[in-house]
XYZ file of C-alpha atoms in Angstrom:
687
model
C -20.319 -129.289 -92.609
C -22.907 -131.148 -90.478
C -25.913 -129.555 -92.022
C -24.871 -130.479 -95.482
C -24.434 -134.167 -94.402
C -28.118 -134.236 -93.024
C -29.386 -132.709 -96.357
C -27.729 -135.665 -98.216
C -29.111 -138.134 -95.781
C -32.657 -136.784 -96.185
C -32.384 -136.982 -99.960
C -31.148 -140.458 -99.729
C -34.003 -141.503 -97.549
C -36.597 -139.761 -99.734
C -35.028 -141.667 -102.915
C -35.432 -144.911 -101.072
C -39.222 -144.174 -100.228
C -42.126 -145.551 -102.214
C -42.454 -142.187 -103.918
C -38.957 -141.930 -104.595
C -39.089 -145.477 -106.493
C -42.000 -144.180 -108.733
C -41.118 -143.751 -112.508
C -42.588 -140.525 -114.117
C -42.852 -140.397 -117.906
C -43.008 -136.766 -119.195
C -43.822 -137.825 -122.629
C -47.164 -139.745 -121.576
C -48.930 -137.738 -124.066
C -46.898 -138.991 -127.119
C -47.361 -142.414 -125.645
C -51.022 -141.838 -125.050
C -50.695 -142.575 -121.560
C -52.452 -140.764 -118.642
C -50.864 -139.335 -115.608
C -51.409 -140.872 -112.339
C -53.417 -137.772 -111.488
C -56.061 -138.455 -114.255
C -58.336 -140.328 -111.987
C -58.229 -137.647 -109.378
C -58.920 -135.041 -111.991
C -61.744 -136.983 -113.437
C -63.416 -137.246 -110.170
C -62.793 -133.887 -108.628
C -62.179 -131.269 -111.358
C -64.446 -132.184 -114.266
C -67.717 -132.276 -112.215
C -66.888 -128.765 -111.064
C -66.272 -127.513 -114.492
C -69.479 -128.838 -116.006
C -71.515 -127.125 -113.121
C -69.895 -123.722 -114.077
C -70.192 -124.062 -117.785
C -73.454 -122.128 -118.180
C -72.042 -119.290 -116.212
C -69.015 -118.744 -118.249
C -68.441 -118.471 -121.941
C -64.836 -118.914 -121.612
C -62.985 -121.548 -123.260
C -62.636 -124.835 -121.743
C -58.915 -124.254 -121.361
C -59.476 -120.910 -119.594
C -62.077 -122.653 -117.570
C -59.750 -125.342 -116.645
C -56.835 -122.902 -115.885
C -59.260 -120.853 -113.612
C -60.745 -123.831 -111.959
C -57.177 -125.120 -111.416
C -56.288 -121.920 -110.048
C -58.925 -121.977 -107.199
C -57.905 -123.388 -104.175
C -60.552 -125.723 -103.711
C -58.957 -127.877 -106.595
C -55.888 -128.302 -104.476
C -55.594 -130.699 -101.883
C -55.945 -129.253 -98.385
C -53.913 -131.820 -96.642
C -51.503 -134.711 -97.147
C -54.322 -137.020 -96.022
C -56.662 -135.839 -98.910
C -53.893 -135.990 -101.342
C -52.862 -139.162 -100.349
C -56.358 -140.876 -100.539
C -56.229 -140.060 -104.343
C -52.562 -140.472 -104.947
C -51.502 -143.400 -107.058
C -49.314 -144.480 -104.609
C -51.948 -143.971 -101.751
C -52.544 -146.888 -99.444
C -56.362 -146.846 -100.355
C -55.447 -148.804 -103.494
C -55.424 -152.386 -102.598
C -52.165 -152.802 -104.610
C -50.078 -151.568 -107.195
C -51.537 -153.635 -109.926
C -55.214 -152.406 -109.339
C -53.895 -148.764 -109.650
C -52.180 -149.220 -112.941
C -55.349 -151.031 -114.270
C -57.252 -147.883 -113.385
C -54.859 -145.505 -114.883
C -54.992 -147.364 -118.274
C -58.594 -147.386 -118.170
C -58.712 -143.518 -117.451
C -56.195 -143.099 -120.288
C -58.209 -144.951 -122.645
C -61.243 -142.807 -121.688
C -59.325 -139.396 -122.324
C -58.008 -140.570 -125.411
C -61.224 -141.147 -126.675
C -62.742 -137.898 -126.107
C -61.607 -134.262 -126.343
C -62.035 -133.930 -122.654
C -58.894 -135.816 -122.156
C -56.770 -133.276 -123.813
C -58.312 -130.658 -121.375
C -57.962 -132.836 -118.442
C -54.198 -133.437 -119.610
C -53.662 -129.627 -119.966
C -55.179 -129.211 -116.530
C -52.953 -132.055 -115.194
C -49.886 -130.373 -116.638
C -50.970 -127.135 -115.337
C -51.356 -128.486 -111.979
C -48.018 -130.309 -112.291
C -46.478 -127.111 -113.266
C -48.114 -125.401 -110.347
C -47.341 -128.112 -108.073
C -43.704 -128.159 -109.399
C -43.463 -124.390 -109.224
C -44.701 -124.643 -105.608
C -42.385 -127.481 -105.066
C -39.622 -125.540 -106.553
C -40.576 -122.288 -104.666
C -40.766 -124.373 -101.347
C -37.288 -126.075 -102.189
C -35.943 -122.667 -102.916
C -37.226 -121.427 -99.728
C -36.134 -124.490 -98.076
C -32.743 -124.302 -99.834
C -32.590 -120.657 -98.953
C -33.490 -121.262 -95.306
C -30.942 -124.052 -95.202
C -28.336 -121.652 -96.702
C -29.347 -119.143 -94.052
C -28.887 -121.838 -91.417
C -25.825 -123.024 -93.012
C -24.810 -119.475 -93.259
C -25.629 -118.778 -89.537
C -24.068 -121.933 -88.597
C -21.055 -121.128 -90.756
C -20.914 -117.640 -89.229
C -21.460 -119.042 -85.746
C -18.766 -121.514 -86.469
C -16.664 -118.659 -87.799
C -17.211 -116.905 -84.683
C -16.485 -119.775 -82.632
C -13.348 -120.380 -84.477
C -12.509 -116.702 -84.043
C -13.202 -117.035 -80.376
C -11.380 -120.290 -80.334
C -8.439 -118.545 -82.086
C -8.793 -115.383 -79.749
C -8.753 -117.879 -76.798
C -5.824 -119.951 -78.270
C -4.174 -116.478 -79.074
C -4.903 -115.259 -75.456
C -3.729 -118.401 -74.063
C -0.536 -118.312 -76.198
C -0.147 -114.303 -75.272
C -0.615 -115.463 -71.537
C 2.057 -118.275 -71.888
C 4.242 -115.815 -73.912
C 3.595 -113.263 -71.185
C 4.214 -115.828 -68.399
C 7.434 -117.045 -70.366
C 8.401 -113.496 -70.758
C 8.019 -112.716 -67.050
C 9.895 -116.035 -65.963
C 12.591 -114.723 -68.563
C 12.639 -111.423 -67.120
C 12.583 -112.827 -63.555
C 15.508 -114.921 -64.620
C 17.027 -112.107 -66.205
C 16.571 -109.828 -63.199
C 17.979 -112.500 -61.129
C 20.635 -113.032 -63.204
C 21.450 -109.406 -63.387
C 21.266 -109.109 -59.557
C 23.462 -112.099 -59.416
C 25.953 -110.373 -61.888
C 25.684 -107.219 -59.967
C 26.308 -108.955 -56.806
C 29.298 -110.661 -58.392
C 30.329 -107.348 -59.752
C 30.069 -105.781 -56.312
C 31.974 -108.677 -54.631
C 34.615 -108.368 -57.401
C 34.933 -104.677 -56.973
C 35.144 -105.165 -53.209
C 37.786 -107.808 -53.606
C 39.619 -105.745 -56.137
C 39.454 -102.811 -53.701
C 40.829 -104.879 -50.989
C 43.411 -106.322 -53.354
C 44.329 -102.713 -54.265
C 44.438 -101.647 -50.812
C 46.692 -104.665 -49.906
C 48.812 -103.946 -52.962
C 48.993 -100.347 -52.148
C 49.918 -101.146 -48.557
C 52.552 -103.704 -49.735
C 53.785 -100.995 -52.031
C 54.018 -98.312 -49.366
C 55.394 -101.035 -46.954
C 58.070 -101.588 -49.572
C 58.733 -97.903 -50.097
C 58.772 -97.395 -46.415
C 61.108 -100.282 -45.899
C 63.295 -98.964 -48.753
C 63.369 -95.460 -47.256
C 64.003 -96.775 -43.994
C 66.812 -99.053 -45.319
C 68.199 -95.947 -47.169
C 67.976 -93.842 -44.151
C 69.425 -96.570 -42.089
C 72.339 -96.718 -44.463
C 72.723 -92.804 -44.521
C 72.473 -92.809 -40.715
C 74.943 -95.839 -40.726
C 77.326 -93.950 -42.993
C 76.851 -90.758 -40.973
C 77.641 -92.753 -37.710
C 80.609 -94.321 -39.504
C 81.936 -90.906 -40.305
C 81.515 -89.864 -36.932
C 83.182 -93.016 -35.451
C 86.155 -92.261 -37.685
C 86.175 -88.733 -36.388
C 85.901 -89.825 -32.886
C 88.661 -92.288 -33.419
C 90.776 -89.643 -34.808
C 90.091 -87.083 -32.037
C 90.648 -90.199 -29.625
C 94.097 -90.727 -31.294
C 95.083 -87.069 -30.990
C 93.985 -87.101 -27.322
C 96.220 -90.236 -26.805
C 99.112 -88.506 -28.328
C 98.732 -85.636 -25.929
C 98.504 -87.995 -23.183
C 101.716 -89.661 -24.056
C 103.261 -86.103 -24.615
C 102.543 -85.486 -20.973
C 105.517 -88.165 -20.084
C 107.800 -85.166 -19.873
C 105.928 -84.174 -16.839
C 106.115 -87.605 -15.141
C 108.622 -86.414 -12.553
C 106.470 -83.417 -11.309
C 103.318 -85.616 -10.999
C 102.298 -87.034 -7.771
C 99.840 -89.410 -9.302
C 100.707 -92.495 -11.403
C 100.781 -91.317 -15.222
C 100.700 -95.107 -16.125
C 97.247 -95.302 -14.889
C 96.175 -92.374 -17.086
C 98.067 -94.023 -20.135
C 96.495 -97.488 -19.559
C 92.953 -96.070 -19.411
C 93.598 -93.967 -22.378
C 94.818 -97.106 -24.320
C 91.730 -98.993 -23.072
C 89.455 -96.173 -24.609
C 91.316 -96.192 -27.887
C 91.031 -99.989 -28.129
C 87.368 -99.611 -27.244
C 86.732 -97.398 -30.046
C 88.739 -99.430 -32.455
C 86.724 -102.399 -31.408
C 83.406 -100.580 -31.979
C 84.459 -99.566 -35.520
C 85.798 -103.255 -36.142
C 82.559 -104.535 -35.039
C 80.501 -102.075 -37.005
C 82.312 -102.833 -40.194
C 81.538 -106.507 -39.686
C 77.788 -105.627 -39.371
C 77.733 -103.203 -42.141
C 76.880 -99.995 -40.320
C 77.229 -99.097 -36.581
C 74.443 -98.764 -34.471
C 73.271 -95.453 -32.343
C 74.222 -97.432 -29.351
C 77.905 -98.022 -30.741
C 78.111 -94.328 -31.625
C 76.687 -93.190 -28.034
C 79.408 -95.846 -26.457
C 82.260 -94.166 -28.676
C 81.011 -90.628 -27.649
C 80.975 -91.660 -23.911
C 84.505 -93.114 -24.387
C 85.755 -89.905 -26.142
C 84.178 -87.881 -23.483
C 85.736 -89.977 -20.766
C 89.040 -89.505 -22.754
C 88.655 -85.817 -22.727
C 87.821 -85.772 -18.851
C 90.914 -88.006 -18.476
C 93.281 -85.542 -20.330
C 91.549 -82.767 -18.474
C 92.173 -84.084 -15.267
C 95.713 -84.799 -16.013
C 96.153 -81.312 -17.361
C 94.782 -80.207 -14.025
C 97.281 -82.382 -12.249
C 100.161 -81.297 -14.400
C 99.060 -77.535 -13.649
C 98.931 -77.967 -9.998
C 102.174 -79.667 -10.237
C 103.731 -76.982 -12.195
C 102.537 -74.659 -9.835
C 103.761 -76.502 -6.904
C 107.036 -76.774 -8.472
C 107.306 -73.175 -9.240
C 106.230 -72.125 -5.692
C 108.794 -74.658 -4.396
C 111.626 -73.249 -6.573
C 110.598 -69.711 -5.422
C 110.675 -70.654 -1.776
C 114.102 -72.294 -2.422
C 115.306 -69.193 -4.325
C 114.202 -66.975 -1.516
C 115.781 -69.182 1.123
C 118.979 -69.162 -0.925
C 118.730 -65.314 -1.462
C 117.980 -64.858 2.340
C 121.001 -67.051 3.348
C 123.275 -64.914 0.888
C 121.982 -61.712 2.355
C 122.627 -62.943 5.656
C 126.033 -63.804 4.938
C 126.704 -60.459 3.429
C 125.660 -58.739 6.321
C 122.832 -56.634 7.675
C 123.522 -53.600 5.502
C 122.982 -55.772 2.485
C 119.790 -57.000 3.563
C 116.927 -55.971 1.350
C 113.152 -56.694 1.053
C 112.525 -59.468 -1.685
C 110.628 -58.215 -4.530
C 106.786 -58.509 -3.958
C 104.628 -60.490 -6.089
C 102.412 -58.514 -8.620
C 99.649 -56.766 -7.081
C 96.447 -56.180 -8.563
C 94.679 -52.674 -8.860
C 93.171 -53.040 -5.373
C 96.668 -53.505 -3.841
C 96.123 -57.297 -3.345
C 98.144 -60.182 -4.721
C 96.950 -61.776 -8.044
C 97.809 -65.180 -6.557
C 98.627 -66.233 -10.245
C 95.343 -66.204 -11.775
C 95.381 -66.767 -15.423
C 94.323 -64.399 -18.335
C 94.641 -67.112 -20.766
C 92.657 -70.326 -20.996
C 94.041 -73.648 -20.479
C 95.615 -75.402 -23.631
C 93.372 -78.297 -23.419
C 90.176 -75.907 -23.522
C 91.811 -74.079 -26.280
C 92.313 -77.198 -28.341
C 88.593 -78.253 -27.685
C 87.604 -74.725 -28.714
C 89.490 -74.749 -31.917
C 88.407 -78.349 -32.785
C 84.723 -77.043 -32.621
C 85.489 -74.198 -34.733
C 87.250 -76.265 -37.282
C 84.399 -78.834 -37.441
C 81.992 -75.758 -38.093
C 84.402 -74.513 -40.892
C 84.535 -78.039 -42.315
C 80.705 -78.194 -42.170
C 80.359 -74.766 -44.072
C 82.895 -75.982 -46.709
C 80.772 -79.191 -47.180
C 77.458 -77.302 -48.246
C 79.324 -74.670 -49.917
C 78.179 -75.936 -53.431
C 74.645 -75.527 -52.215
C 74.946 -72.151 -51.034
C 77.003 -70.789 -54.179
C 74.881 -72.604 -56.696
C 73.349 -70.380 -59.390
C 70.654 -73.163 -60.297
C 67.131 -71.884 -59.539
C 65.989 -75.366 -58.256
C 69.023 -75.597 -55.770
C 68.252 -72.036 -54.553
C 64.684 -72.932 -54.164
C 65.906 -76.209 -52.134
C 68.193 -74.140 -50.072
C 65.465 -71.619 -49.164
C 63.023 -74.355 -48.274
C 65.506 -76.282 -46.145
C 66.685 -73.024 -44.339
C 62.876 -72.316 -43.508
C 62.098 -75.686 -42.424
C 65.137 -75.467 -40.007
C 64.767 -72.135 -38.639
C 60.981 -71.496 -38.451
C 60.044 -74.214 -35.846
C 62.878 -72.923 -33.467
C 61.434 -69.363 -33.903
C 58.178 -70.893 -32.571
C 59.524 -72.072 -29.489
C 58.334 -70.256 -26.443
C 56.610 -70.766 -23.009
C 53.870 -72.877 -24.795
C 52.279 -75.935 -23.795
C 54.337 -79.136 -23.663
C 52.306 -80.808 -26.255
C 52.986 -78.056 -28.909
C 56.663 -78.147 -27.851
C 56.723 -81.844 -28.637
C 55.341 -81.221 -32.062
C 58.084 -78.843 -32.839
C 60.579 -81.254 -31.452
C 59.220 -84.104 -33.744
C 59.205 -81.959 -36.868
C 62.951 -80.850 -36.283
C 63.739 -84.409 -35.485
C 61.984 -85.726 -38.671
C 63.900 -83.169 -40.642
C 67.239 -84.157 -39.349
C 66.291 -87.968 -39.898
C 65.783 -87.435 -43.610
C 61.862 -87.730 -43.234
C 59.722 -85.142 -45.301
C 58.184 -82.455 -43.349
C 55.715 -79.801 -44.565
C 57.126 -76.023 -44.609
C 55.378 -73.357 -46.360
C 52.741 -75.765 -47.692
C 55.519 -77.802 -49.414
C 57.058 -81.094 -48.467
C 60.781 -80.623 -47.645
C 63.537 -83.145 -46.998
C 67.202 -83.133 -46.572
C 67.396 -85.896 -49.153
C 66.517 -83.520 -51.994
C 70.225 -82.488 -52.001
C 73.386 -84.443 -51.018
C 74.577 -81.392 -48.963
C 71.095 -80.821 -47.425
C 71.775 -82.503 -44.177
C 74.915 -80.515 -43.433
C 73.159 -77.352 -44.312
C 70.169 -78.023 -42.030
C 72.425 -78.962 -39.334
C 74.447 -75.809 -39.494
C 71.558 -73.426 -39.857
C 69.658 -75.051 -37.121
C 72.444 -74.858 -34.543
C 72.968 -71.179 -35.752
C 69.135 -70.388 -35.102
C 69.484 -72.070 -31.521
C 72.093 -69.729 -30.604
C 70.473 -66.838 -32.396
C 67.361 -67.320 -30.360
C 69.532 -67.156 -27.024
C 71.305 -63.920 -28.374
C 67.683 -62.289 -29.134
C 64.817 -63.964 -27.568
C 66.315 -65.171 -24.270
C 68.171 -61.937 -23.907
C 64.791 -60.241 -24.006
C 62.646 -62.830 -22.106
C 64.753 -64.785 -19.646
C 61.829 -67.646 -19.276
C 62.340 -68.425 -22.883
C 65.593 -70.113 -22.134
C 64.183 -73.311 -20.769
C 61.830 -74.312 -23.639
C 64.617 -73.467 -26.219
C 67.237 -75.322 -24.230
C 65.136 -78.316 -23.647
C 64.567 -78.921 -27.465
C 68.186 -78.104 -28.017
C 69.194 -80.613 -25.503
C 67.032 -83.376 -26.885
C 68.161 -82.597 -30.586
C 71.608 -82.730 -29.275
C 71.226 -86.122 -27.689
C 69.724 -87.646 -30.814
C 72.032 -85.664 -33.307
C 75.317 -84.968 -31.649
C 76.789 -83.161 -34.427
C 74.075 -80.313 -34.004
C 75.284 -80.112 -30.408
C 78.895 -79.553 -31.572
C 77.801 -76.972 -33.915
C 75.735 -75.213 -31.389
C 78.811 -74.897 -29.156
C 80.783 -73.695 -32.066
C 78.388 -70.874 -32.789
C 77.948 -70.003 -29.203
C 81.807 -70.018 -28.709
C 82.106 -67.839 -31.682
C 79.573 -65.175 -30.736
C 80.181 -65.437 -27.049
C 83.741 -66.423 -26.283
C 83.195 -65.944 -22.523
C 80.991 -69.336 -22.851
C 84.427 -71.230 -23.411
C 85.621 -69.431 -21.238
C 88.103 -67.543 -23.458
C 89.454 -64.029 -23.237
C 90.916 -63.161 -26.958
C 93.997 -61.252 -26.763
C 94.897 -58.220 -29.093
C 97.556 -59.297 -31.454
C 100.022 -56.899 -33.154
C 98.802 -55.932 -36.556
C 95.323 -56.734 -35.884
C 92.469 -54.277 -36.877
C 90.755 -52.836 -33.836
C 87.237 -53.671 -35.257
C 88.295 -57.460 -35.721
C 89.311 -57.460 -32.155
C 86.110 -56.166 -30.871
C 84.316 -58.836 -32.992
C 86.438 -61.490 -31.436
C 85.329 -60.103 -27.980
C 81.755 -60.552 -29.240
C 80.696 -57.105 -30.107
C 78.577 -56.229 -33.159
C 80.428 -53.643 -35.393
C 78.284 -52.156 -38.248
C 79.857 -49.468 -40.280
C 82.760 -49.146 -38.140
C 80.409 -48.345 -35.120
C 80.551 -50.577 -32.063
C 77.183 -51.408 -30.301
C 76.527 -50.086 -26.941
C 77.911 -51.635 -23.978
C 74.437 -52.333 -22.456
C 73.218 -54.075 -25.619
C 76.300 -56.226 -25.607
C 75.866 -57.326 -21.977
C 72.243 -58.112 -22.782
C 73.305 -60.425 -25.744
C 76.017 -62.202 -23.831
C 73.672 -62.684 -20.908
C 71.112 -64.218 -23.119
C 73.548 -66.909 -24.543
C 75.138 -67.502 -21.187
C 71.468 -68.099 -19.757
C 70.730 -70.553 -22.795
C 74.024 -72.305 -22.229
C 73.157 -72.749 -18.488
C 69.821 -74.008 -19.212
C 70.974 -76.618 -21.871
C 73.405 -78.195 -19.472
C 70.910 -78.980 -16.922
C 67.853 -79.906 -18.878
C 67.133 -83.193 -20.676
C 64.326 -83.991 -23.267
C 61.641 -85.796 -21.235
C 60.655 -88.232 -23.947
C 64.269 -89.326 -24.666
C 66.189 -92.371 -23.331
C 66.874 -91.740 -19.652
C 69.498 -94.447 -19.559
C 71.787 -92.427 -21.737
C 73.889 -89.586 -20.008
C 73.543 -85.774 -20.795
C 75.440 -85.225 -24.026
C 76.690 -81.944 -22.320
C 75.785 -81.950 -18.673
C 76.375 -80.257 -15.445
C 79.937 -81.317 -15.211
C 80.625 -78.865 -18.064
C 78.947 -76.338 -16.154
C 81.150 -76.901 -13.103
C 84.225 -76.846 -15.453
C 83.125 -73.503 -16.894
C 82.659 -71.945 -13.439
C 85.903 -73.366 -12.102
C 87.883 -72.040 -15.091
C 86.279 -68.705 -15.194
C 87.183 -68.149 -11.601
C 90.703 -69.274 -12.439
C 90.825 -66.473 -14.684
C 91.273 -62.678 -14.153
C 87.843 -61.061 -13.942
C 86.893 -58.577 -16.737
C 85.131 -55.349 -15.843
C 81.238 -55.427 -16.024
C 81.377 -58.712 -18.090
C 82.382 -61.373 -15.469
C 79.856 -60.168 -12.906
C 77.115 -60.193 -15.479
C 77.992 -63.462 -16.653
C 78.417 -65.180 -13.231
C 75.080 -63.985 -12.142
C 73.196 -65.024 -15.196
C 74.909 -68.559 -14.888
C 74.287 -68.880 -11.137
C 70.599 -67.679 -11.321
C 69.860 -70.307 -13.959
C 72.018 -73.209 -13.259
C 72.929 -72.572 -9.590
C 70.053 -74.669 -8.004
C 71.065 -77.619 -10.276
C 74.655 -77.304 -9.287
C 73.748 -77.166 -5.735
C 71.671 -80.308 -5.927
C 74.467 -81.997 -7.862
C 77.653 -81.029 -6.029
C 76.312 -80.009 -2.614
C 79.046 -79.049 -0.159
C 81.746 -78.618 -3.013
C 79.423 -76.202 -4.535
C 78.916 -74.062 -1.316
C 82.650 -74.139 -0.847
C 83.006 -72.543 -4.396
C 80.344 -69.841 -3.566
C 82.385 -69.074 -0.507
C 85.445 -68.728 -2.506
C 83.695 -66.467 -5.016
C 82.612 -64.152 -2.060
C 85.885 -64.243 -0.074
C 88.508 -64.161 -2.842
C 86.871 -63.276 -6.187
C 84.404 -60.507 -4.943
C 87.481 -58.425 -4.123
C 89.176 -58.861 -7.469
C 85.934 -57.760 -9.401
C 85.279 -54.936 -7.118
C 88.947 -53.929 -7.842
C 88.668 -53.405 -11.471
C 85.066 -52.146 -11.591
C 84.516 -48.452 -11.954
C 81.819 -46.582 -10.053
C 79.749 -46.390 -13.120
C 79.717 -50.268 -13.750
C 78.922 -51.262 -10.282
C 75.428 -52.439 -11.094
C 76.344 -55.698 -12.254
C 78.647 -56.259 -9.335
C 75.993 -55.312 -6.738
C 73.483 -57.432 -8.212
C 75.748 -60.456 -8.028
C 76.907 -59.889 -4.505
C 73.289 -59.371 -3.260
C 72.316 -62.625 -4.960
C 75.324 -64.517 -3.539
C 74.803 -63.222 0.009
C 71.064 -64.067 -0.037
C 71.864 -67.621 -1.097
C 74.451 -67.997 1.468
C 72.392 -66.623 4.101
C 69.400 -68.840 3.222
C 71.692 -71.739 2.411
C 69.608 -72.286 -0.869
C 69.619 -71.168 -4.444
C 65.991 -70.692 -5.688
C 64.524 -72.601 -8.673
C 65.027 -70.278 -11.781
C 61.780 -68.442 -12.921
C 60.297 -70.015 -15.862
C 61.944 -73.477 -15.261
C 59.933 -76.416 -16.579
C 57.941 -78.416 -14.278
C 55.984 -81.682 -14.831
C 52.845 -79.688 -15.063
C 54.126 -78.080 -18.097
C 54.416 -81.487 -19.844
C 51.021 -82.309 -18.943
C 49.396 -79.338 -20.506
């Protein structure tokens, strides 16, 4: 330590001083040498001892000891001490001091006083040594205390230094930890940001993947539906071609009437061959392009309808030609008969047999009771198609499997419930119902009873749904329209739109309508030998339950509802459909029905009711379509047909006849037929 270094420097300086270089001999008494203090003792101590001798009886040693103990004998200051010290500067030189010491020593040895003096000197040295030792001890203790204090201070400073250093290290560590924590937080933040970006990108990627998968599934579903629709269209095209060939054969079979016809039969045959070639070309083009399109099917259906109209026109021409030929033959026969009678003489002259007369006494003028052959063929084809459809899904209806039964029930509900919901509601609601039915028929899943239902759940599902849907439309006419006449129009517009997009449903609607109401053909079933009366009544359209036939009023009400629905269908089109396409069963069929029913013998109570319902619903549309020709037909009904109806109508059944007569007379008087009540206007579709 620094204090220890200074102590050593002090001791070294003392050793190098004059006193430090003096030599002391402790065995001076043995050598009979006097101490360097002897002179001082002789001069100062002994005279005092002699003065105090008489006062004390003590021994010289004790006197010397007491004298030595007095403070007067001790030098008071360093100056006094140094004046008598052997090394004092008062001595001229070292040699002189040495001579004095030798002289004093010789004096002490020569007397007993020398021993006393020596004792005093030794005692003084002892005291001086003890004082020096004590002073040195005190000084050492003080130095030790200082050293201890310095050491403690240094230790405290070291502790403070260590604390400061530790604090500095702690602060540095704290700063470093804060920097690390900050870096860690920044790293975590960056990591979280990267994770968020990754999650966002993963979410976007998943969305894209899901969209891609949905798109793929959608495309696959569309492709499957396209193939199914293509197959259905292809089968429909084959059926159309088959029917077209049958009609062509009928057209060729009319060659036997060529001599009777006033028109050129070759033109009919040429057009028939062109239509057959057109359908064949459509099928051939469809085979090359995998599947036929809806346009191809529509074109083939138009060709088939044209072929039917062509054959119908030819049939009408043949019928008129046959009637003309028969009248001509009758006239010739009458002329020959008259000539023969004139030759036989007046007495043999008799009236020719009169033609058959009706109940009113008027001639029947050859009205038919049986429908035309071509109409019956059309009727039979529709019934055969309906029976074929039933046979197609027979496996589904007769299945014992619970899953198949569940599918059948779900499909039936999905097909019939939307039709039951059709009423005079807003146009937007009606569009929802139409879209739901169209989606079901197109193979798309629809919600029914809280479950997703699709015709693709069963291979026979589409045939089953088409049949049940057509049956439900006719049933709505039989029940809903019969009770609420205004309901015919919303039901008819949906049926017409579905018919346009799904022609097979339209054919099934006609088949069900003809079966329940044969007068919509028009067709009057005849009683055959061996037929049960109940079966004949069912053929006429009556409901027979437990051998009980329904009341006539209820029967007429049902027939009226179905005729009103048919009259509404032929004049309405779905407003959101393709306006460029022609109506699948338009007003021309209404004109045909009206013309054919007027060519047939009227039925009591039935004909008047059906004519009134038909003209009230469809008369305005027919008037706008056929104009003058339609008014001519109304005049014909008034002048020629009313008497026939009145002739067969009993007094208790005159209500329907009077209603028809008043309606027709009012229309002819005002030269206008009013728009039917409940007709769908443009405001209905905007609601």
